[in-house]
Amino acid sequence: MIEQPAYTGFGFSDEEWGLLVGLPQSVLSAASAAESDGSRRTRAESAAGLEGIAAGRESASPLVAAVAGEVVARVGDPEAGAELPVVAPADPAALIDDVLARSAQAAALLAAKVDEGEAGAYKHWLVEIADQVVGAAATGGLLGLGGDQISASERQFRDRLAQTLND
């Protein structure tokens, strides 16, 4: 007997599942790119985002748990020491716009395919990932002292994401 992919149980096509599985890491990247922080702070943001993604495996939502499990299987488990490479996009604004557009696509897809509770859990999880990333390292200051925990541009990305997802 041929085993069916996990996403078929939720009623998604391979392409639709790819959107949902790719989005958490894209949100992490966009949230980190919202403010140019330097490599040490970017690593801290990346680690916090990966922890947020991995935490989704414990979600009461079967959809979030399945997506999180697949993302961790692809990129590595932070509990096992996995780290994401530091990525500095050439055009952070374009990355952010792309992630927001794909978030809107995902919201529409979820509204059409799953119940409101599953859709809400997934969207809220994405906003939580963004919250963890933007709150992971202070921006500004001198020699690691002072600065803002969340910069205006980071807050703006997080708020735009929440608005796009209606979360």
CSV table of C-alpha atoms in Angstrom, one decimal:
chain,number,residue,atom,x,y,z
A,1,MET,CA,0.0,0.0,0.0
A,2,ILE,CA,1.3,3.5,-0.9
A,3,GLU,CA,1.4,5.9,2.0
A,4,GLN,CA,-0.3,9.2,1.2
A,5,PRO,CA,1.4,12.5,2.0
A,6,ALA,CA,0.3,14.2,5.2
A,7,TYR,CA,-1.2,17.2,3.4
A,8,THR,CA,-3.8,15.1,1.6
A,9,GLY,CA,-5.5,14.5,4.9
A,10,PHE,CA,-6.1,18.2,5.1
A,11,GLY,CA,-7.3,18.5,1.5
A,12,PHE,CA,-4.3,20.4,0.2
A,13,SER,CA,-2.5,19.9,-3.1
A,14,ASP,CA,1.3,19.6,-3.2
A,15,GLU,CA,1.6,23.3,-4.3
A,16,GLU,CA,-0.8,24.5,-1.6
A,17,TRP,CA,1.1,22.5,1.1
A,18,GLY,CA,4.3,24.0,-0.2
A,19,LEU,CA,3.0,27.4,0.4
A,20,LEU,CA,1.9,26.6,4.0
A,21,VAL,CA,5.2,24.8,4.8
A,22,GLY,CA,7.4,27.5,3.3
A,23,LEU,CA,5.7,30.4,5.0
A,24,PRO,CA,6.9,30.0,8.6
A,25,GLN,CA,10.6,30.2,7.6
A,26,SER,CA,9.8,33.1,5.2
A,27,VAL,CA,8.1,35.0,8.0
A,28,LEU,CA,11.2,34.4,10.1
A,29,SER,CA,13.5,35.8,7.3
A,30,ALA,CA,11.3,38.8,6.6
A,31,ALA,CA,10.9,39.7,10.3
A,32,SER,CA,14.7,39.5,10.7
A,33,ALA,CA,15.2,41.5,7.5
A,34,ALA,CA,12.9,44.3,8.7
A,35,GLU,CA,15.8,45.8,10.6
A,36,SER,CA,19.5,45.5,9.7
A,37,ASP,CA,20.9,44.4,13.0
A,38,GLY,CA,24.3,42.8,12.4
A,39,SER,CA,25.2,39.2,12.3
A,40,ARG,CA,25.1,38.5,16.0
A,41,ARG,CA,21.7,39.9,16.4
A,42,THR,CA,20.5,38.3,13.2
A,43,ARG,CA,21.7,34.9,14.5
A,44,ALA,CA,19.7,35.5,17.7
A,45,GLU,CA,16.6,36.4,15.7
A,46,SER,CA,17.0,33.3,13.5
A,47,ALA,CA,17.4,31.0,16.5
A,48,ALA,CA,14.3,32.5,18.2
A,49,GLY,CA,12.3,32.1,15.0
A,50,LEU,CA,13.4,28.5,14.6
A,51,GLU,CA,12.4,27.8,18.2
A,52,GLY,CA,9.0,29.3,17.5
A,53,ILE,CA,8.6,27.2,14.4
A,54,ALA,CA,9.6,24.0,16.3
A,55,ALA,CA,7.2,24.9,19.1
A,56,GLY,CA,4.4,24.5,16.6
A,57,ARG,CA,4.9,20.8,16.8
A,58,GLU,CA,3.3,20.9,20.2
A,59,SER,CA,0.3,22.8,19.0
A,60,ALA,CA,-3.3,21.6,19.7
A,61,SER,CA,-3.9,22.3,16.0
A,62,PRO,CA,-3.2,19.3,13.8
A,63,LEU,CA,-2.5,21.6,10.9
A,64,VAL,CA,0.1,23.7,12.8
A,65,ALA,CA,1.7,20.5,14.3
A,66,ALA,CA,2.0,18.9,10.8
A,67,VAL,CA,3.4,22.0,9.2
A,68,ALA,CA,5.9,22.6,12.0
A,69,GLY,CA,6.9,19.0,11.9
A,70,GLU,CA,7.6,19.1,8.2
A,71,VAL,CA,9.6,22.4,8.5
A,72,VAL,CA,11.7,21.0,11.3
A,73,ALA,CA,12.3,17.8,9.3
A,74,ARG,CA,13.6,19.9,6.4
A,75,VAL,CA,15.7,22.5,8.2
A,76,GLY,CA,16.7,20.8,11.5
A,77,ASP,CA,15.6,20.7,15.1
A,78,PRO,CA,16.9,23.5,17.3
A,79,GLU,CA,16.8,21.0,20.2
A,80,ALA,CA,19.4,19.0,18.4
A,81,GLY,CA,21.5,22.0,17.8
A,82,ALA,CA,20.3,22.9,14.3
A,83,GLU,CA,20.9,26.5,13.2
A,84,LEU,CA,19.7,28.4,10.2
A,85,PRO,CA,22.3,30.2,8.1
A,86,VAL,CA,22.3,34.0,8.4
A,87,VAL,CA,20.7,35.3,5.3
A,88,ALA,CA,21.0,39.0,4.3
A,89,PRO,CA,18.5,39.6,1.4
A,90,ALA,CA,19.6,42.0,-1.3
A,91,ASP,CA,16.3,43.8,-1.1
A,92,PRO,CA,14.6,43.5,2.3
A,93,ALA,CA,11.6,45.5,1.3
A,94,ALA,CA,10.9,43.2,-1.7
A,95,LEU,CA,11.3,40.1,0.6
A,96,ILE,CA,8.8,41.6,3.1
A,97,ASP,CA,6.3,42.5,0.3
A,98,ASP,CA,6.6,38.9,-1.1
A,99,VAL,CA,6.1,37.3,2.3
A,100,LEU,CA,3.0,39.5,3.0
A,101,ALA,CA,1.6,38.6,-0.5
A,102,ARG,CA,2.1,34.9,0.2
A,103,SER,CA,0.6,35.3,3.6
A,104,ALA,CA,-2.5,36.8,2.0
A,105,GLN,CA,-2.6,33.8,-0.4
A,106,ALA,CA,-2.3,31.4,2.6
A,107,ALA,CA,-5.1,33.2,4.5
A,108,ALA,CA,-7.4,32.8,1.5
A,109,LEU,CA,-6.4,29.2,1.0
A,110,LEU,CA,-7.0,28.4,4.6
A,111,ALA,CA,-10.4,30.1,4.5
A,112,ALA,CA,-11.4,27.9,1.6
A,113,LYS,CA,-10.0,24.6,2.8
A,114,VAL,CA,-10.1,24.3,6.6
A,115,ASP,CA,-12.3,25.3,9.5
A,116,GLU,CA,-11.9,28.6,11.2
A,117,GLY,CA,-10.1,27.2,14.2
A,118,GLU,CA,-7.4,25.5,12.1
A,119,ALA,CA,-7.0,28.6,10.0
A,120,GLY,CA,-6.8,30.9,13.0
A,121,ALA,CA,-4.3,28.7,14.7
A,122,TYR,CA,-2.0,28.7,11.7
A,123,LYS,CA,-2.2,32.4,11.2
A,124,HIS,CA,-1.7,33.1,14.9
A,125,TRP,CA,1.3,30.8,14.8
A,126,LEU,CA,2.9,32.9,12.0
A,127,VAL,CA,2.4,36.1,13.9
A,128,GLU,CA,3.9,34.5,17.1
A,129,ILE,CA,7.0,33.5,15.0
A,130,ALA,CA,7.3,37.1,13.9
A,131,ASP,CA,6.9,38.3,17.5
A,132,GLN,CA,9.7,36.0,18.6
A,133,VAL,CA,12.0,37.1,15.9
A,134,VAL,CA,11.6,40.8,16.3
A,135,GLY,CA,11.8,40.6,20.1
A,136,ALA,CA,14.9,38.4,20.1
A,137,ALA,CA,17.6,41.1,19.9
A,138,ALA,CA,17.6,44.8,20.8
A,139,THR,CA,18.3,47.2,17.9
A,140,GLY,CA,20.5,50.3,18.3
A,141,GLY,CA,22.4,51.1,21.4
A,142,LEU,CA,26.1,51.1,21.8
A,143,LEU,CA,28.2,48.0,22.6
A,144,GLY,CA,25.1,45.9,23.2
A,145,LEU,CA,23.7,48.4,25.7
A,146,GLY,CA,20.5,50.4,25.3
A,147,GLY,CA,18.6,50.5,22.1
A,148,ASP,CA,15.0,49.5,21.4
A,149,GLN,CA,13.9,45.9,21.9
A,150,ILE,CA,11.7,46.2,18.9
A,151,SER,CA,12.4,48.8,16.2
A,152,ALA,CA,9.7,50.7,14.4
A,153,SER,CA,10.4,48.8,11.1
A,154,GLU,CA,10.2,45.5,13.0
A,155,ARG,CA,6.9,46.5,14.6
A,156,GLN,CA,5.6,47.7,11.3
A,157,PHE,CA,6.3,44.3,9.7
A,158,ARG,CA,4.7,42.4,12.5
A,159,ASP,CA,1.6,44.7,12.4
A,160,ARG,CA,1.3,44.4,8.6
A,161,LEU,CA,1.6,40.6,8.9
A,162,ALA,CA,-1.1,40.5,11.6
A,163,GLN,CA,-3.3,42.7,9.5
A,164,THR,CA,-2.8,40.6,6.4
A,165,LEU,CA,-3.7,37.5,8.3
A,166,ASN,CA,-6.5,39.1,10.3
A,167,ASP,CA,-4.9,37.9,13.5
